[in-house]
Short mmCIF file of C-alpha atoms and ligand atoms in Angstrom, two decimals:
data_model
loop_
_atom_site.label_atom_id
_atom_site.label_comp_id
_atom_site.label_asym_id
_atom_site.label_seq_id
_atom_site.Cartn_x
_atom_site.Cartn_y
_atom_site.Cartn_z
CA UNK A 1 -17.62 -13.69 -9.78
CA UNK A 2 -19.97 -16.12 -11.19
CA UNK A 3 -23.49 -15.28 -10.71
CA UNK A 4 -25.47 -18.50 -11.13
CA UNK A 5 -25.56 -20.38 -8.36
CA UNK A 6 -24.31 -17.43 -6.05
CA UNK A 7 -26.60 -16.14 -2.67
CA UNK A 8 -26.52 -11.96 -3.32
CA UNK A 9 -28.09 -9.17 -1.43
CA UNK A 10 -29.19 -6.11 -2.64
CA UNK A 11 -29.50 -3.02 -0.03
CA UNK A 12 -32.80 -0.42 -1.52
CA UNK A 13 -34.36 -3.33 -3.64
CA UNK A 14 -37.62 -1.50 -3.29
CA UNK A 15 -37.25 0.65 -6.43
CA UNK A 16 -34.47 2.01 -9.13
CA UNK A 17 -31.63 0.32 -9.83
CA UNK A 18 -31.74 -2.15 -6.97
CA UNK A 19 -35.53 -3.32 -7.85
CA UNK A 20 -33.68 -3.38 -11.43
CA UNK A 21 -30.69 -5.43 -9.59
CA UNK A 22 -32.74 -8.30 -8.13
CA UNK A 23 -34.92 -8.94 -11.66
CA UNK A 24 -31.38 -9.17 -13.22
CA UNK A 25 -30.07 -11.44 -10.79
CA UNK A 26 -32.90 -13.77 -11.03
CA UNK A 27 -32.92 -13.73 -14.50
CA UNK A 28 -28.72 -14.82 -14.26
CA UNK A 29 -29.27 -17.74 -12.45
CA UNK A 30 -28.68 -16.42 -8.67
CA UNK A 31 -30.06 -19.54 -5.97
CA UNK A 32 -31.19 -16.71 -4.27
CA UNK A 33 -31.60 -12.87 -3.84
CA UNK A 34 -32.28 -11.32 -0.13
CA UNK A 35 -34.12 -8.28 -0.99
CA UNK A 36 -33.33 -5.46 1.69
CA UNK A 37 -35.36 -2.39 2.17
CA UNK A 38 -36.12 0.11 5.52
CA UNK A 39 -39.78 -1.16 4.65
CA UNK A 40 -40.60 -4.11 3.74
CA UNK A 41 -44.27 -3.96 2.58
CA UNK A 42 -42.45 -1.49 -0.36
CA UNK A 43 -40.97 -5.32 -1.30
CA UNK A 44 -44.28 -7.57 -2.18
CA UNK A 45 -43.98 -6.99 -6.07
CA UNK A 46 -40.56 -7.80 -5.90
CA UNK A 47 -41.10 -10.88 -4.05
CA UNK A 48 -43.75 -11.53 -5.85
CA UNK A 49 -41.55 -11.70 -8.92
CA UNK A 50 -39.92 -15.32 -7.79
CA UNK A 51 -41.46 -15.95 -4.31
CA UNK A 52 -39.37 -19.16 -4.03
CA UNK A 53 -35.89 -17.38 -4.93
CA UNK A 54 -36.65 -13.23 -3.51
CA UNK A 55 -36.42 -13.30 0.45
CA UNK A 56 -37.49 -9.79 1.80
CA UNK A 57 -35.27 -8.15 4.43
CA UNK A 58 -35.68 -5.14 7.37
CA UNK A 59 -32.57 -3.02 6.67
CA UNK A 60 -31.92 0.99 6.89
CA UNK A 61 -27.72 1.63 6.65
CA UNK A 62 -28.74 3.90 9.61
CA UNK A 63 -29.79 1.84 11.92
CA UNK A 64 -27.10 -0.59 13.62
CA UNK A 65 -29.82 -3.06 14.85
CA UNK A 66 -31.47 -3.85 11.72
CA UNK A 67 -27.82 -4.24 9.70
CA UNK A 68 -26.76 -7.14 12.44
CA UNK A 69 -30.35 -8.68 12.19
CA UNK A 70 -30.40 -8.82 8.59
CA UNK A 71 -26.66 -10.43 8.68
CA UNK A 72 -27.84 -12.87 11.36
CA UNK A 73 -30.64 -13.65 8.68
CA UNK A 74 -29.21 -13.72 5.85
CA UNK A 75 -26.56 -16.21 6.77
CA UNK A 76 -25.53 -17.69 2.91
CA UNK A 77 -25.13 -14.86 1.03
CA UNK A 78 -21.84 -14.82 -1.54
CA UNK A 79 -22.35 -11.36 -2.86
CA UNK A 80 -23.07 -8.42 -1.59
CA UNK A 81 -24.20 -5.37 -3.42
CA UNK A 82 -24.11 -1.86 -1.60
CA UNK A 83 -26.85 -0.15 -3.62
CA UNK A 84 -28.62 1.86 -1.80
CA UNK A 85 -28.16 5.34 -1.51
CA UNK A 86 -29.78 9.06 -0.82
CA UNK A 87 -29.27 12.56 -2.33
CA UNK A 88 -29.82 16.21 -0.55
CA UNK A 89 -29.40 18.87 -3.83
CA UNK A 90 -28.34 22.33 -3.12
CA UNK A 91 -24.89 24.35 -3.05
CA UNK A 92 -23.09 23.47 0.25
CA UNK A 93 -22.08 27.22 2.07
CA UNK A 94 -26.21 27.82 2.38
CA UNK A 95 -27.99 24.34 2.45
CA UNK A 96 -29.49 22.96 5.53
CA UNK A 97 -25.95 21.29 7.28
CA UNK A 98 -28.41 18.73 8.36
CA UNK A 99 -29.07 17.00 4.65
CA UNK A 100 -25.43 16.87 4.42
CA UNK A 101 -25.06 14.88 6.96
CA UNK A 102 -27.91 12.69 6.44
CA UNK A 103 -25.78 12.31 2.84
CA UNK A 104 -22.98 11.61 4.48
CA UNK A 105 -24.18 9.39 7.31
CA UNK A 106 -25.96 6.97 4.72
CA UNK A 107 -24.08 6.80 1.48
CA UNK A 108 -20.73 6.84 3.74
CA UNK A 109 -21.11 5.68 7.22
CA UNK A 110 -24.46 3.10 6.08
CA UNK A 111 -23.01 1.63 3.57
CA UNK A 112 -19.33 0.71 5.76
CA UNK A 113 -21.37 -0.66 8.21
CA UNK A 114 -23.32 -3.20 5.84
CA UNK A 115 -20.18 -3.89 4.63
CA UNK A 116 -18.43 -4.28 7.98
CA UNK A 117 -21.17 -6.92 8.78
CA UNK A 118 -21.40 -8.76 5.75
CA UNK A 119 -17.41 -9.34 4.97
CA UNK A 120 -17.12 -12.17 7.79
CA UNK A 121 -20.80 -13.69 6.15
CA UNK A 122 -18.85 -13.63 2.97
CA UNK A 123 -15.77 -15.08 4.15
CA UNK A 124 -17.30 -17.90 5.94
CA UNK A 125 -19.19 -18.83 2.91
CA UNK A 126 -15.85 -19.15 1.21
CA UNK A 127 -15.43 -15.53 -0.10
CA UNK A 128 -17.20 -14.02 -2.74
CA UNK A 129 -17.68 -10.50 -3.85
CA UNK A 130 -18.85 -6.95 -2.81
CA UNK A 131 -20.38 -4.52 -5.35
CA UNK A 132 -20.19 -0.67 -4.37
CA UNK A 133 -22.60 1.99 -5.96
CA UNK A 134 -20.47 4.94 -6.52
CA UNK A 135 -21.59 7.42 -8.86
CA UNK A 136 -19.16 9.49 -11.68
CA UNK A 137 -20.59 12.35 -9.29
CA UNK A 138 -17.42 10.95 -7.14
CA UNK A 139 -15.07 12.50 -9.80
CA UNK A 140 -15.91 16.32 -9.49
CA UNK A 141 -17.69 18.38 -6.74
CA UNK A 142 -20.55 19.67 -9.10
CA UNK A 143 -22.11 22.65 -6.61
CA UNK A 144 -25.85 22.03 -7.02
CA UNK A 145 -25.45 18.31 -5.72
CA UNK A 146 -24.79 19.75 -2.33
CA UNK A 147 -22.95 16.90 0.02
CA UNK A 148 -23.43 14.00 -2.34
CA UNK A 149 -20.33 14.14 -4.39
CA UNK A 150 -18.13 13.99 -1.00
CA UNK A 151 -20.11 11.11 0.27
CA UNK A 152 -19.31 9.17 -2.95
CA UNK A 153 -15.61 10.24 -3.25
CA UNK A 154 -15.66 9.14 0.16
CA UNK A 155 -16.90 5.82 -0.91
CA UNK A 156 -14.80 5.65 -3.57
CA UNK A 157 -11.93 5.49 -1.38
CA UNK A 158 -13.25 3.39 1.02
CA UNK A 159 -13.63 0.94 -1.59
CA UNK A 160 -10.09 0.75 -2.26
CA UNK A 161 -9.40 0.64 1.00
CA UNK A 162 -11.05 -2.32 1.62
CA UNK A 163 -10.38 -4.16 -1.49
CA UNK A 164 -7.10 -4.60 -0.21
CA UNK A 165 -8.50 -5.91 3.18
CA UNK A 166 -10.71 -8.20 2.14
CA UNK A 167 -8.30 -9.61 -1.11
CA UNK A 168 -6.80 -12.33 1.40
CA UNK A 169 -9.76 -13.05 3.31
CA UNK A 170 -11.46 -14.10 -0.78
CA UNK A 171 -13.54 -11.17 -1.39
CA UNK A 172 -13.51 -9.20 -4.51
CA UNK A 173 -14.32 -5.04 -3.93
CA UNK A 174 -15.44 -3.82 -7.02
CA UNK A 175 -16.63 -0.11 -7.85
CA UNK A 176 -19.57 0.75 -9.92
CA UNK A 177 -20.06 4.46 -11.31
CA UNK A 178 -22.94 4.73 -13.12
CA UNK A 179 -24.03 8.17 -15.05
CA UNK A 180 -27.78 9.61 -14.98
CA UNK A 181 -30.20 6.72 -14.99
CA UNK A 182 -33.49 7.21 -14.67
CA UNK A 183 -34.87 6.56 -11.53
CA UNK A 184 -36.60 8.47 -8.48
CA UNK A 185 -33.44 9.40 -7.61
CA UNK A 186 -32.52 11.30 -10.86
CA UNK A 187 -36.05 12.70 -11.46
CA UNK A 188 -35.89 14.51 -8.39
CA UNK A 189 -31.83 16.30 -8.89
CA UNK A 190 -33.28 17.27 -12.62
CA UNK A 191 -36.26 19.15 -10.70
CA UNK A 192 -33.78 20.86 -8.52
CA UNK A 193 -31.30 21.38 -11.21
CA UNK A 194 -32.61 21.54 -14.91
CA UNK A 195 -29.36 21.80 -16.40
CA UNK A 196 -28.48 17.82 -15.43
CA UNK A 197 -31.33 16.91 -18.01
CA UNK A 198 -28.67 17.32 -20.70
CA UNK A 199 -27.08 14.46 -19.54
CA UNK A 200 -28.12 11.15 -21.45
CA UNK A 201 -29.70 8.67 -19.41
CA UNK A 202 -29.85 4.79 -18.90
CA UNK A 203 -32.47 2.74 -17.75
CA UNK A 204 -31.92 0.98 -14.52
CA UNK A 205 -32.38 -2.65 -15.85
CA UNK A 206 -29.36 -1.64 -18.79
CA UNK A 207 -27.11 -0.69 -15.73
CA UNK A 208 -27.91 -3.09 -13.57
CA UNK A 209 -27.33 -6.22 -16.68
CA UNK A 210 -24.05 -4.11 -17.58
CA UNK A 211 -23.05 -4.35 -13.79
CA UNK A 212 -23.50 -8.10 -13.97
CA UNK A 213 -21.52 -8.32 -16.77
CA UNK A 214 -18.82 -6.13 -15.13
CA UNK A 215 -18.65 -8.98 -11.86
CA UNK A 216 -18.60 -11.62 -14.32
CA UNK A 217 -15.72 -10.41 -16.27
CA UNK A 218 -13.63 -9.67 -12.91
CA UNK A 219 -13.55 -5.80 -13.47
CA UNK A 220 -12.72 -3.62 -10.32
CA UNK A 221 -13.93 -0.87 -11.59
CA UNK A 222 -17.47 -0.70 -13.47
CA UNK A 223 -18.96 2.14 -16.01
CA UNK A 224 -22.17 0.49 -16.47
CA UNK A 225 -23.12 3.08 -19.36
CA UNK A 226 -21.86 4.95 -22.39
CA UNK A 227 -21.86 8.63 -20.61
CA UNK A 228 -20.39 7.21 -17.24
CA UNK A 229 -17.26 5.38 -19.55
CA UNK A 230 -17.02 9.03 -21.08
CA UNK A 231 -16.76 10.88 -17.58
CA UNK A 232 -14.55 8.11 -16.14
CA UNK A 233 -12.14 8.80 -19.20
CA UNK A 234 -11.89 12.38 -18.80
CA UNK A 235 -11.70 12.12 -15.11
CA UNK A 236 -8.24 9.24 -15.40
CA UNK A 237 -7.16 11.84 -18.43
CA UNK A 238 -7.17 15.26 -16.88
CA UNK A 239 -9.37 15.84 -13.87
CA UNK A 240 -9.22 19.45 -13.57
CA UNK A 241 -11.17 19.39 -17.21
CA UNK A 242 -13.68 17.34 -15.94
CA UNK A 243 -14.08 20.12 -12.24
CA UNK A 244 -14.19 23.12 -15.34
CA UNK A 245 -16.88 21.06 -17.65
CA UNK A 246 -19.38 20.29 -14.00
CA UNK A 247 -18.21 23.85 -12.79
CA UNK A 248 -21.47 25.88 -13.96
CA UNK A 249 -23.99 22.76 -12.87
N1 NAP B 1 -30.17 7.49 -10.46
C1 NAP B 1 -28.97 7.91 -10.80
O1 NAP B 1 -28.83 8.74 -11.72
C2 NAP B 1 -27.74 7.38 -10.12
C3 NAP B 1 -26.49 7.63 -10.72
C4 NAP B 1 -25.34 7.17 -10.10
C5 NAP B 1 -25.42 6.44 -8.93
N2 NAP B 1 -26.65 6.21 -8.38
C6 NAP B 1 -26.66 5.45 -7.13
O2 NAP B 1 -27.41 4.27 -7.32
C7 NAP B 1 -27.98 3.85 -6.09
C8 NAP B 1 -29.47 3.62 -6.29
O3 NAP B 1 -30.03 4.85 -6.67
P1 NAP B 1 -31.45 4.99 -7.40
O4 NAP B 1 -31.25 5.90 -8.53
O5 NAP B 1 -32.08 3.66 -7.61
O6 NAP B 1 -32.22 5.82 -6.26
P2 NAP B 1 -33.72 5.75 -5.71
O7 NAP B 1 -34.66 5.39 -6.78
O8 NAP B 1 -33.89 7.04 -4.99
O9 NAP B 1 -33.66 4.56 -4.65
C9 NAP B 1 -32.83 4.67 -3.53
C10 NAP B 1 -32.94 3.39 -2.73
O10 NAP B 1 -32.08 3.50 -1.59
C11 NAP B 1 -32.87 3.25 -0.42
N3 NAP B 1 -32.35 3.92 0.76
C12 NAP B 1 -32.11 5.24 0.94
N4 NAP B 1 -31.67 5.47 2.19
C13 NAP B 1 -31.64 4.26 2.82
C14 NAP B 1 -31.29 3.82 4.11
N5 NAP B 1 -30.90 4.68 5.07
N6 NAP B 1 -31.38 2.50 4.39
C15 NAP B 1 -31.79 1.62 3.46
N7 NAP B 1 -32.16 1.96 2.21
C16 NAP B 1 -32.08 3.27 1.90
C17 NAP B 1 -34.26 3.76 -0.79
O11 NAP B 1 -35.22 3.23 0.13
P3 NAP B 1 -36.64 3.98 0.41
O12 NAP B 1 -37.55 3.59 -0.71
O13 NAP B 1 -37.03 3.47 1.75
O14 NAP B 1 -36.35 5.47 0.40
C18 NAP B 1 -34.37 3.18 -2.19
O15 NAP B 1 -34.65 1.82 -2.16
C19 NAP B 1 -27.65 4.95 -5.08
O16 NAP B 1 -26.52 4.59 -4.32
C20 NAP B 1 -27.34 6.15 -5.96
O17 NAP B 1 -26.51 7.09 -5.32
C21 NAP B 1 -27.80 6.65 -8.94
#
């Protein structure tokens, strides 16, 4: 996928790594980068970083209405990146069910829907590419993350599920499975969960140029960091290692 010159969207551009995404688009040469967000006032600095190329967007992966409206919208888009995402930490037999379906509904169910609403955009702009944000939480059920390992195995799987779908229509599926990076996101599983500060951490603008990179080179699946490549090789070497190692977390 060749980034300058290409029409993305980015789904949670507010903040973390999809704030992180649309700078490094810009700064690649995208025409344009539709900027989606479940509110869009959260969006005037980002705008405000390339008024003429950043076009804000209503869109919460919840809510069916806003997903068509912002496809109807954004009409021209060539690649679409699935980014955003939500987390519920606790240990799954005692947590409130609710949280992990909220999990579920967004990081699973949301992000199919964009996707089911964007492919024929896509297509009809003579294909392009999708860009999934997994996590290398998909490759172990680590208790204290309560529900959001099973949404993100779950949309691991989707993802190869539709990569073969959409490989005749000319749309590219590729995976990204980033490790800790430090966002809102991971700030707030380290306060539930002390023991994930071991982990090393990236900064959202690395991942996001290293998932760039990944498109550009035609990779299906990404490790945008050192500790994600790590995890992904332990998980494709011996899995059950990698369930004993995130066991105790
Ligand atoms: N940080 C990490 O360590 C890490 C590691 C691996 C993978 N990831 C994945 O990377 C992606 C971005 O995470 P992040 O770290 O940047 O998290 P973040 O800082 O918490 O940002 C999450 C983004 O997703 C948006 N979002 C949440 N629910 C939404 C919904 N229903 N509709 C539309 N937007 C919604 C948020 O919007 P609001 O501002 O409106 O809440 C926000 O823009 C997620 O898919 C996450 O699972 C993160």
């Amino acid at each position: 996928m060749r980034i300058e010159g290409s029409t993305v969207l980015v789904t949670g551009a507010n903040r973390g790594i999809g704030r992180a995404f649309v700078s490094a688009f810009l700064a690649r040469g995208a025409r344009r980068v539709h900027a989606a967000a479940r509110n869009t006032a959260a969006l005037e600095p980002v705008v405000a970083e390339a008024p003429d190329r950043v076009v804000p967007l209503a869109l919460d992966l919840t809510d069916p209405a806003t997903v068509e409206a912002a496809a109807a919208a954004a009409s021209d888009v060539t690649l679409l990146v699935n980014n955003a995402g939500t987390h519920g930490m606790g240990h799954l037999l005692d947590m409130d069910l609710g949280v992990v379906e909220d999990v579920m509904r967004t990081n699973y169910l949301g992000t199919l829907r964009v996707l089911r609403a964007f492919a024929p955009v896509v297509e009809r702009n003579g294909g392009g590419a999708v860009a999934n944000v997994i996590s290398i939480g998909a490759f172990a059920g680590t208790p204290s993350l309560g529900g959001y390992p099973a949404s993100k195995a779950a949309l691991h799987l989707m993802t190869q599920a539709v990569r073969a779908d959409l490989a005749p229509r000319g749309i590219t599926v590729h995976a990204v499975f980033p490790g800790p990076v430090e966002t809102d996101m991971f700030d707030y599983a380290v306060r539930c969960e002390p023991a994930l500060g071991e982990f090393p951490r990236t900064s959202a603008a690395e991942v996001a140029a290293a998932v760039i990179d990944g498109l550009e080179a035609g990779e299906e699946d990404i490790f945008p960091d050192a500790f994600a490549a790590e995890i992904g090789r332990e998980w494709r070497a011996d899995p059950k290692a990698l369930e004993r190692r995130l066991m105790h977390i």
